[in-house]
Amino acid sequence: MPSIEAVAPLALDASKFQASETASDFAIFIGPQKSFTQTVLRILEDEIEGTLPLRHNSIGDFLNALGQMNMPVRVVVLDAGVCEAMPDEVRRLAAIDAAEFPGQQAPSLVIAYWSAAEAQAVAAQIKDVPEVQGFLPMNQSIDIWLAVLRLFLSGGTHYPRAVQATVVDTATDAAVEPTPVGEEDCKELLTSREIAVMHEVVNGLQNKQIAAKLKVSEHTVKLHIHHIITKLKVSNRTAAAMKFVETHPPGKA
C-alpha cells in the first residue's frame, strides 16, 4: 500500500471547486501543495462519502473564505510547518466562536506532520491550545491515513507516541498510538462479530448506526466495544480503532 508521501504533488485550487451531488461537509486542509496534494485529497473525497476536501495556503485565506462556504466544515487540518511559522494564527483560529461556522459547531482542529521531531516542536508550541484534537501522521499508508481522518471527522481524538509526552497534561482522553500487534494475535483476540463492529467504528459510524447496519441493539454494540477495549488493552474506542486498523485495514475481512 503506498504511503501518503509517495503521492506526487499537485495543487488543489480552493477557488475553483465544484461540490459533488453527494458532498455535505468540507474537510479543510491548510498548508502548501507539497503537503496536501490534489491526488491525496481526491482519494479522501472518493473514500469518505459526503466529504469535500479543500486546500488553502494559509489560515488567513481560509478565514477570508469562511463566510462564502455553503456547507459545514467538519475538520480543519493544519500543516505543521504553518503552525511552527505562525503559532499565534493557530490560536486565533482555535479561538473563533462556533457562531462563525454556519449551522454547526466549531470543527475538529488537527495538526498534520511528517516527522516525529516536527510533531514534537509544534506540540510544545501549542500545548496551551486545548481545541487541538490530535495529530495526523502523513507518513502512513493511505488506509491508516484515511482511518485516522475518519476518527477526526466523527469527533474522535488521536495523539501518536511522537507527541504524547508533550500533550499528556492537556489531552486527558487522548487516544494512545497502539503497540504493534501481530495479525494472528488480533484475530485470536476478537470474535467475528467484534471484528465486524470494529470495521464500522473505523469507518466513522456511531453506535446507533452500527446497530442498524448489523441489525443488533445499540446496547449490544456498546457491549461489544467494551469487550474490544478490554481485549486490546486500550483506554477508549479511538485507541482501539487505531490498533485494529494496523492489522485490519478497510476492505479486509
PDB file of C-alpha atoms in Angstrom:
ATOM      1  CA  MET A   1       0.000   0.000   0.000  1.00  0.00           C
ATOM      2  CA  PRO A   2       1.577   3.354  -0.989  1.00  0.00           C
ATOM      3  CA  SER A   3       2.269   5.931   1.694  1.00  0.00           C
ATOM      4  CA  ILE A   4       0.953   9.473   1.672  1.00  0.00           C
ATOM      5  CA  GLU A   5       4.404  10.869   0.952  1.00  0.00           C
ATOM      6  CA  ALA A   6       4.703   8.691  -2.179  1.00  0.00           C
ATOM      7  CA  VAL A   7       1.974  10.602  -3.994  1.00  0.00           C
ATOM      8  CA  ALA A   8       3.140  13.262  -6.473  1.00  0.00           C
ATOM      9  CA  PRO A   9       2.300  16.875  -5.506  1.00  0.00           C
ATOM     10  CA  LEU A  10      -0.493  18.545  -7.460  1.00  0.00           C
ATOM     11  CA  ALA A  11      -2.246  21.742  -6.443  1.00  0.00           C
ATOM     12  CA  LEU A  12      -5.886  21.756  -5.349  1.00  0.00           C
ATOM     13  CA  ASP A  13      -7.148  25.262  -6.070  1.00  0.00           C
ATOM     14  CA  ALA A  14      -9.624  26.279  -3.361  1.00  0.00           C
ATOM     15  CA  SER A  15     -11.080  28.976  -5.617  1.00  0.00           C
ATOM     16  CA  LYS A  16     -12.027  26.533  -8.392  1.00  0.00           C
ATOM     17  CA  PHE A  17     -14.027  23.667  -6.979  1.00  0.00           C
ATOM     18  CA  GLN A  18     -17.376  22.100  -7.599  1.00  0.00           C
ATOM     19  CA  ALA A  19     -19.059  20.109  -4.865  1.00  0.00           C
ATOM     20  CA  SER A  20     -20.363  16.744  -5.945  1.00  0.00           C
ATOM     21  CA  GLU A  21     -24.055  15.986  -5.500  1.00  0.00           C
ATOM     22  CA  THR A  22     -23.270  13.752  -2.511  1.00  0.00           C
ATOM     23  CA  ALA A  23     -20.981  16.220  -0.706  1.00  0.00           C
ATOM     24  CA  SER A  24     -22.422  17.571   2.541  1.00  0.00           C
ATOM     25  CA  ASP A  25     -19.379  18.713   4.547  1.00  0.00           C
ATOM     26  CA  PHE A  26     -15.992  20.358   3.987  1.00  0.00           C
ATOM     27  CA  ALA A  27     -12.668  18.959   5.162  1.00  0.00           C
ATOM     28  CA  ILE A  28     -10.278  21.925   5.106  1.00  0.00           C
ATOM     29  CA  PHE A  29      -6.515  21.489   4.656  1.00  0.00           C
ATOM     30  CA  ILE A  30      -4.279  24.493   5.327  1.00  0.00           C
ATOM     31  CA  GLY A  31      -0.733  24.387   4.009  1.00  0.00           C
ATOM     32  CA  PRO A  32       1.394  24.187   0.853  1.00  0.00           C
ATOM     33  CA  GLN A  33       0.526  21.950  -2.088  1.00  0.00           C
ATOM     34  CA  LYS A  34       3.565  19.755  -1.397  1.00  0.00           C
ATOM     35  CA  SER A  35       1.952  18.735   1.904  1.00  0.00           C
ATOM     36  CA  PHE A  36      -1.633  18.265   0.726  1.00  0.00           C
ATOM     37  CA  THR A  37      -1.636  17.085  -2.863  1.00  0.00           C
ATOM     38  CA  GLN A  38      -4.598  17.022  -5.194  1.00  0.00           C
ATOM     39  CA  THR A  39      -4.196  13.271  -5.631  1.00  0.00           C
ATOM     40  CA  VAL A  40      -4.359  12.592  -1.898  1.00  0.00           C
ATOM     41  CA  LEU A  41      -7.354  14.875  -1.362  1.00  0.00           C
ATOM     42  CA  ARG A  42      -9.213  13.261  -4.250  1.00  0.00           C
ATOM     43  CA  ILE A  43      -8.642   9.893  -2.568  1.00  0.00           C
ATOM     44  CA  LEU A  44     -10.269  11.326   0.551  1.00  0.00           C
ATOM     45  CA  GLU A  45     -13.239  12.577  -1.495  1.00  0.00           C
ATOM     46  CA  ASP A  46     -13.656   9.173  -3.149  1.00  0.00           C
ATOM     47  CA  GLU A  47     -13.259   7.103   0.021  1.00  0.00           C
ATOM     48  CA  ILE A  48     -15.160   9.183   2.602  1.00  0.00           C
ATOM     49  CA  GLU A  49     -18.631   9.755   1.228  1.00  0.00           C
ATOM     50  CA  GLY A  50     -20.170  13.173   1.711  1.00  0.00           C
ATOM     51  CA  THR A  51     -16.873  14.953   2.412  1.00  0.00           C
ATOM     52  CA  LEU A  52     -15.376  17.566   0.087  1.00  0.00           C
ATOM     53  CA  PRO A  53     -11.665  18.292   0.724  1.00  0.00           C
ATOM     54  CA  LEU A  54     -10.425  21.817   0.100  1.00  0.00           C
ATOM     55  CA  ARG A  55      -6.912  23.267   0.457  1.00  0.00           C
ATOM     56  CA  HIS A  56      -5.957  26.825   1.434  1.00  0.00           C
ATOM     57  CA  ASN A  57      -2.407  28.160   1.531  1.00  0.00           C
ATOM     58  CA  SER A  58      -2.818  29.953   4.856  1.00  0.00           C
ATOM     59  CA  ILE A  59      -5.096  30.352   7.853  1.00  0.00           C
ATOM     60  CA  GLY A  60      -5.899  33.866   6.654  1.00  0.00           C
ATOM     61  CA  ASP A  61      -7.031  32.572   3.251  1.00  0.00           C
ATOM     62  CA  PHE A  62      -9.364  30.103   4.950  1.00  0.00           C
ATOM     63  CA  LEU A  63     -10.855  32.692   7.309  1.00  0.00           C
ATOM     64  CA  ASN A  64     -11.449  35.077   4.412  1.00  0.00           C
ATOM     65  CA  ALA A  65     -13.333  32.346   2.520  1.00  0.00           C
ATOM     66  CA  LEU A  66     -15.305  31.085   5.521  1.00  0.00           C
ATOM     67  CA  GLY A  67     -18.298  33.351   5.028  1.00  0.00           C
ATOM     68  CA  GLN A  68     -18.793  32.089   1.461  1.00  0.00           C
ATOM     69  CA  MET A  69     -18.951  28.404   2.378  1.00  0.00           C
ATOM     70  CA  ASN A  70     -22.380  26.849   1.905  1.00  0.00           C
ATOM     71  CA  MET A  71     -21.693  23.580   3.753  1.00  0.00           C
ATOM     72  CA  PRO A  72     -20.493  22.808   7.310  1.00  0.00           C
ATOM     73  CA  VAL A  73     -16.761  22.454   8.000  1.00  0.00           C
ATOM     74  CA  ARG A  74     -16.197  19.174   9.853  1.00  0.00           C
ATOM     75  CA  VAL A  75     -12.414  19.255  10.251  1.00  0.00           C
ATOM     76  CA  VAL A  76      -9.562  21.728   9.730  1.00  0.00           C
ATOM     77  CA  VAL A  77      -6.163  20.092   9.157  1.00  0.00           C
ATOM     78  CA  LEU A  78      -3.176  22.407   9.625  1.00  0.00           C
ATOM     79  CA  ASP A  79       0.245  21.611   8.196  1.00  0.00           C
ATOM     80  CA  ALA A  80       2.838  21.502  11.000  1.00  0.00           C
ATOM     81  CA  GLY A  81       5.057  23.899   9.071  1.00  0.00           C
ATOM     82  CA  VAL A  82       2.303  26.527   9.092  1.00  0.00           C
ATOM     83  CA  CYS A  83       1.869  26.013  12.838  1.00  0.00           C
ATOM     84  CA  GLU A  84       5.592  26.412  13.526  1.00  0.00           C
ATOM     85  CA  ALA A  85       5.771  29.593  11.474  1.00  0.00           C
ATOM     86  CA  MET A  86       2.590  31.191  12.847  1.00  0.00           C
ATOM     87  CA  PRO A  87       1.576  29.745  16.244  1.00  0.00           C
ATOM     88  CA  ASP A  88      -0.385  32.917  17.060  1.00  0.00           C
ATOM     89  CA  GLU A  89      -2.522  32.361  13.955  1.00  0.00           C
ATOM     90  CA  VAL A  90      -3.303  28.843  15.217  1.00  0.00           C
ATOM     91  CA  ARG A  91      -4.520  30.348  18.499  1.00  0.00           C
ATOM     92  CA  ARG A  92      -6.612  32.852  16.548  1.00  0.00           C
ATOM     93  CA  LEU A  93      -8.228  30.040  14.595  1.00  0.00           C
ATOM     94  CA  ALA A  94      -8.853  27.987  17.734  1.00  0.00           C
ATOM     95  CA  ALA A  95     -10.472  30.959  19.469  1.00  0.00           C
ATOM     96  CA  ILE A  96     -13.090  31.543  16.786  1.00  0.00           C
ATOM     97  CA  ASP A  97     -16.568  31.207  18.252  1.00  0.00           C
ATOM     98  CA  ALA A  98     -18.702  28.383  16.905  1.00  0.00           C
ATOM     99  CA  ALA A  99     -21.109  31.011  15.585  1.00  0.00           C
ATOM    100  CA  GLU A 100     -18.537  31.789  12.889  1.00  0.00           C
ATOM    101  CA  PHE A 101     -19.193  28.368  11.364  1.00  0.00           C
ATOM    102  CA  PRO A 102     -22.598  28.379   9.623  1.00  0.00           C
ATOM    103  CA  GLY A 103     -25.141  25.926  11.020  1.00  0.00           C
ATOM    104  CA  GLN A 104     -22.712  23.830  13.065  1.00  0.00           C
ATOM    105  CA  GLN A 105     -20.342  23.583  15.996  1.00  0.00           C
ATOM    106  CA  ALA A 106     -16.708  24.558  15.555  1.00  0.00           C
ATOM    107  CA  PRO A 107     -14.892  21.850  13.531  1.00  0.00           C
ATOM    108  CA  SER A 108     -12.185  19.498  14.760  1.00  0.00           C
ATOM    109  CA  LEU A 109      -8.738  21.157  14.679  1.00  0.00           C
ATOM    110  CA  VAL A 110      -5.932  18.777  13.668  1.00  0.00           C
ATOM    111  CA  ILE A 111      -2.165  19.108  13.066  1.00  0.00           C
ATOM    112  CA  ALA A 112      -0.628  17.177  10.142  1.00  0.00           C
ATOM    113  CA  TYR A 113       3.056  16.268  10.473  1.00  0.00           C
ATOM    114  CA  TRP A 114       5.767  14.441   8.513  1.00  0.00           C
ATOM    115  CA  SER A 115       8.328  13.611  11.212  1.00  0.00           C
ATOM    116  CA  ALA A 116       8.366  12.993  14.961  1.00  0.00           C
ATOM    117  CA  ALA A 117      10.661  15.982  15.512  1.00  0.00           C
ATOM    118  CA  GLU A 118       8.272  18.266  13.631  1.00  0.00           C
ATOM    119  CA  ALA A 119       5.282  16.987  15.633  1.00  0.00           C
ATOM    120  CA  GLN A 120       7.083  17.455  18.944  1.00  0.00           C
ATOM    121  CA  ALA A 121       8.121  21.019  18.082  1.00  0.00           C
ATOM    122  CA  VAL A 122       4.557  22.009  17.208  1.00  0.00           C
ATOM    123  CA  ALA A 123       3.081  20.216  20.230  1.00  0.00           C
ATOM    124  CA  ALA A 124       5.405  22.189  22.502  1.00  0.00           C
ATOM    125  CA  GLN A 125       4.400  25.470  20.833  1.00  0.00           C
ATOM    126  CA  ILE A 126       0.647  24.956  21.072  1.00  0.00           C
ATOM    127  CA  LYS A 127       0.213  22.788  24.163  1.00  0.00           C
ATOM    128  CA  ASP A 128      -1.847  25.629  25.630  1.00  0.00           C
ATOM    129  CA  VAL A 129      -4.425  25.290  22.808  1.00  0.00           C
ATOM    130  CA  PRO A 130      -6.908  22.666  24.096  1.00  0.00           C
ATOM    131  CA  GLU A 131      -9.034  22.959  20.945  1.00  0.00           C
ATOM    132  CA  VAL A 132      -6.473  20.863  19.029  1.00  0.00           C
ATOM    133  CA  GLN A 133      -7.981  17.382  18.887  1.00  0.00           C
ATOM    134  CA  GLY A 134      -4.987  15.455  17.649  1.00  0.00           C
ATOM    135  CA  PHE A 135      -2.147  14.937  15.205  1.00  0.00           C
ATOM    136  CA  LEU A 136      -2.405  13.369  11.744  1.00  0.00           C
ATOM    137  CA  PRO A 137       0.683  11.407  10.575  1.00  0.00           C
ATOM    138  CA  MET A 138       1.358  11.997   6.865  1.00  0.00           C
ATOM    139  CA  ASN A 139       3.943   9.219   6.509  1.00  0.00           C
ATOM    140  CA  GLN A 140       1.488   6.338   6.906  1.00  0.00           C
ATOM    141  CA  SER A 141      -0.246   4.130   4.360  1.00  0.00           C
ATOM    142  CA  ILE A 142      -3.339   5.524   2.660  1.00  0.00           C
ATOM    143  CA  ASP A 143      -5.573   3.120   4.621  1.00  0.00           C
ATOM    144  CA  ILE A 144      -4.262   4.215   8.022  1.00  0.00           C
ATOM    145  CA  TRP A 145      -4.289   7.889   7.000  1.00  0.00           C
ATOM    146  CA  LEU A 146      -7.940   7.596   5.976  1.00  0.00           C
ATOM    147  CA  ALA A 147      -8.794   5.702   9.161  1.00  0.00           C
ATOM    148  CA  VAL A 148      -7.345   8.475  11.337  1.00  0.00           C
ATOM    149  CA  LEU A 149      -9.215  11.097   9.314  1.00  0.00           C
ATOM    150  CA  ARG A 150     -12.478   9.177   9.769  1.00  0.00           C
ATOM    151  CA  LEU A 151     -11.904   9.274  13.515  1.00  0.00           C
ATOM    152  CA  PHE A 152     -11.393  13.040  13.456  1.00  0.00           C
ATOM    153  CA  LEU A 153     -14.445  13.529  11.227  1.00  0.00           C
ATOM    154  CA  SER A 154     -16.569  11.611  13.719  1.00  0.00           C
ATOM    155  CA  GLY A 155     -15.284  13.684  16.653  1.00  0.00           C
ATOM    156  CA  GLY A 156     -12.527  11.354  17.859  1.00  0.00           C
ATOM    157  CA  THR A 157      -9.008  12.264  19.007  1.00  0.00           C
ATOM    158  CA  HIS A 158      -5.597  10.804  18.209  1.00  0.00           C
ATOM    159  CA  TYR A 159      -2.229  11.611  19.800  1.00  0.00           C
ATOM    160  CA  PRO A 160       0.605   9.421  18.460  1.00  0.00           C
ATOM    161  CA  ARG A 161       3.643   8.488  20.534  1.00  0.00           C
ATOM    162  CA  ALA A 162       5.630  11.308  18.972  1.00  0.00           C
ATOM    163  CA  VAL A 163       3.635  13.894  20.941  1.00  0.00           C
ATOM    164  CA  GLN A 164       2.180  12.003  23.914  1.00  0.00           C
ATOM    165  CA  ALA A 165       4.744  13.237  26.435  1.00  0.00           C
ATOM    166  CA  THR A 166       4.149  16.834  25.359  1.00  0.00           C
ATOM    167  CA  VAL A 167       0.350  16.831  25.352  1.00  0.00           C
ATOM    168  CA  VAL A 168      -0.367  14.423  28.202  1.00  0.00           C
ATOM    169  CA  ASP A 169      -1.262  17.240  30.601  1.00  0.00           C
ATOM    170  CA  THR A 170      -3.817  18.833  28.265  1.00  0.00           C
ATOM    171  CA  ALA A 171      -5.235  15.765  26.476  1.00  0.00           C
ATOM    172  CA  THR A 172      -6.559  13.509  29.215  1.00  0.00           C
ATOM    173  CA  ASP A 173      -8.784  11.495  26.878  1.00  0.00           C
ATOM    174  CA  ALA A 174      -6.293  11.266  24.021  1.00  0.00           C
ATOM    175  CA  ALA A 175      -6.051   8.074  22.029  1.00  0.00           C
ATOM    176  CA  VAL A 176      -2.730   6.362  22.582  1.00  0.00           C
ATOM    177  CA  GLU A 177      -0.986   5.079  19.484  1.00  0.00           C
ATOM    178  CA  PRO A 178      -1.052   1.309  19.961  1.00  0.00           C
ATOM    179  CA  THR A 179       1.871  -1.013  20.352  1.00  0.00           C
ATOM    180  CA  PRO A 180       2.190  -3.064  17.135  1.00  0.00           C
ATOM    181  CA  VAL A 181       0.214  -6.285  17.342  1.00  0.00           C
ATOM    182  CA  GLY A 182       0.528  -9.322  15.114  1.00  0.00           C
ATOM    183  CA  GLU A 183      -2.302 -10.147  12.722  1.00  0.00           C
ATOM    184  CA  GLU A 184      -2.815 -13.623  14.164  1.00  0.00           C
ATOM    185  CA  ASP A 185      -2.861 -12.211  17.712  1.00  0.00           C
ATOM    186  CA  CYS A 186      -5.627  -9.765  16.768  1.00  0.00           C
ATOM    187  CA  LYS A 187      -7.660 -12.487  15.055  1.00  0.00           C
ATOM    188  CA  GLU A 188      -7.400 -14.663  18.135  1.00  0.00           C
ATOM    189  CA  LEU A 189      -8.390 -11.828  20.473  1.00  0.00           C
ATOM    190  CA  LEU A 190     -11.550 -10.689  18.681  1.00  0.00           C
ATOM    191  CA  THR A 191     -14.635 -12.629  17.633  1.00  0.00           C
ATOM    192  CA  SER A 192     -16.037 -12.319  14.111  1.00  0.00           C
ATOM    193  CA  ARG A 193     -18.836 -10.065  15.412  1.00  0.00           C
ATOM    194  CA  GLU A 194     -16.344  -7.843  17.261  1.00  0.00           C
ATOM    195  CA  ILE A 195     -14.308  -7.554  14.059  1.00  0.00           C
ATOM    196  CA  ALA A 196     -17.451  -6.533  12.156  1.00  0.00           C
ATOM    197  CA  VAL A 197     -18.199  -3.872  14.791  1.00  0.00           C
ATOM    198  CA  MET A 198     -14.648  -2.523  14.630  1.00  0.00           C
ATOM    199  CA  HIS A 199     -14.750  -2.220  10.835  1.00  0.00           C
ATOM    200  CA  GLU A 200     -17.706   0.149  11.267  1.00  0.00           C
ATOM    201  CA  VAL A 201     -16.023   2.074  14.097  1.00  0.00           C
ATOM    202  CA  VAL A 202     -13.015   2.636  11.830  1.00  0.00           C
ATOM    203  CA  ASN A 203     -15.409   3.812   9.096  1.00  0.00           C
ATOM    204  CA  GLY A 204     -16.589   6.556  11.457  1.00  0.00           C
ATOM    205  CA  LEU A 205     -20.050   5.174  12.287  1.00  0.00           C
ATOM    206  CA  GLN A 206     -21.608   5.877  15.676  1.00  0.00           C
ATOM    207  CA  ASN A 207     -23.130   3.151  17.869  1.00  0.00           C
ATOM    208  CA  LYS A 208     -26.686   3.756  16.658  1.00  0.00           C
ATOM    209  CA  GLN A 209     -25.597   3.497  13.003  1.00  0.00           C
ATOM    210  CA  ILE A 210     -23.565   0.351  13.666  1.00  0.00           C
ATOM    211  CA  ALA A 211     -26.548  -1.240  15.407  1.00  0.00           C
ATOM    212  CA  ALA A 212     -28.810  -0.517  12.430  1.00  0.00           C
ATOM    213  CA  LYS A 213     -26.282  -1.835   9.920  1.00  0.00           C
ATOM    214  CA  LEU A 214     -25.559  -5.052  11.839  1.00  0.00           C
ATOM    215  CA  LYS A 215     -29.216  -5.480  12.901  1.00  0.00           C
ATOM    216  CA  VAL A 216     -28.489  -5.624  16.616  1.00  0.00           C
ATOM    217  CA  SER A 217     -29.393  -3.360  19.533  1.00  0.00           C
ATOM    218  CA  GLU A 218     -27.354  -0.292  20.411  1.00  0.00           C
ATOM    219  CA  HIS A 219     -26.752  -1.844  23.844  1.00  0.00           C
ATOM    220  CA  THR A 220     -25.195  -4.889  22.152  1.00  0.00           C
ATOM    221  CA  VAL A 221     -22.854  -2.648  20.149  1.00  0.00           C
ATOM    222  CA  LYS A 222     -21.774  -0.841  23.320  1.00  0.00           C
ATOM    223  CA  LEU A 223     -21.110  -4.172  24.986  1.00  0.00           C
ATOM    224  CA  HIS A 224     -19.019  -5.382  22.034  1.00  0.00           C
ATOM    225  CA  ILE A 225     -16.952  -2.186  22.104  1.00  0.00           C
ATOM    226  CA  HIS A 226     -16.428  -2.529  25.858  1.00  0.00           C
ATOM    227  CA  HIS A 227     -15.140  -6.085  25.358  1.00  0.00           C
ATOM    228  CA  ILE A 228     -12.905  -4.982  22.469  1.00  0.00           C
ATOM    229  CA  ILE A 229     -11.332  -2.189  24.521  1.00  0.00           C
ATOM    230  CA  THR A 230     -10.640  -4.657  27.325  1.00  0.00           C
ATOM    231  CA  LYS A 231      -9.157  -7.297  24.994  1.00  0.00           C
ATOM    232  CA  LEU A 232      -6.909  -4.843  23.140  1.00  0.00           C
ATOM    233  CA  LYS A 233      -5.785  -3.245  26.423  1.00  0.00           C
ATOM    234  CA  VAL A 234      -6.552   0.326  25.389  1.00  0.00           C
ATOM    235  CA  SER A 235      -8.417   3.159  27.099  1.00  0.00           C
ATOM    236  CA  ASN A 236     -11.097   4.134  24.556  1.00  0.00           C
ATOM    237  CA  ARG A 237     -12.672   3.334  21.172  1.00  0.00           C
ATOM    238  CA  THR A 238     -10.362   5.672  19.272  1.00  0.00           C
ATOM    239  CA  ALA A 239      -7.271   3.878  20.520  1.00  0.00           C
ATOM    240  CA  ALA A 240      -8.961   0.531  19.804  1.00  0.00           C
ATOM    241  CA  ALA A 241      -9.673   1.635  16.232  1.00  0.00           C
ATOM    242  CA  MET A 242      -6.050   2.656  15.695  1.00  0.00           C
ATOM    243  CA  LYS A 243      -4.776  -0.695  16.959  1.00  0.00           C
ATOM    244  CA  PHE A 244      -7.374  -2.548  14.900  1.00  0.00           C
ATOM    245  CA  VAL A 245      -6.609  -0.770  11.619  1.00  0.00           C
ATOM    246  CA  GLU A 246      -2.959  -1.839  11.752  1.00  0.00           C
ATOM    247  CA  THR A 247      -3.984  -5.436  11.050  1.00  0.00           C
ATOM    248  CA  HIS A 248      -7.450  -4.974   9.548  1.00  0.00           C
ATOM    249  CA  PRO A 249      -7.272  -2.118   7.012  1.00  0.00           C
ATOM    250  CA  PRO A 250     -10.556  -1.127   5.323  1.00  0.00           C
ATOM    251  CA  GLY A 251     -11.780  -3.783   2.910  1.00  0.00           C
ATOM    252  CA  LYS A 252     -10.067  -6.648   4.735  1.00  0.00           C
ATOM    253  CA  ALA A 253     -12.215  -9.334   6.337  1.00  0.00           C
TER     254      ALA A 253
END
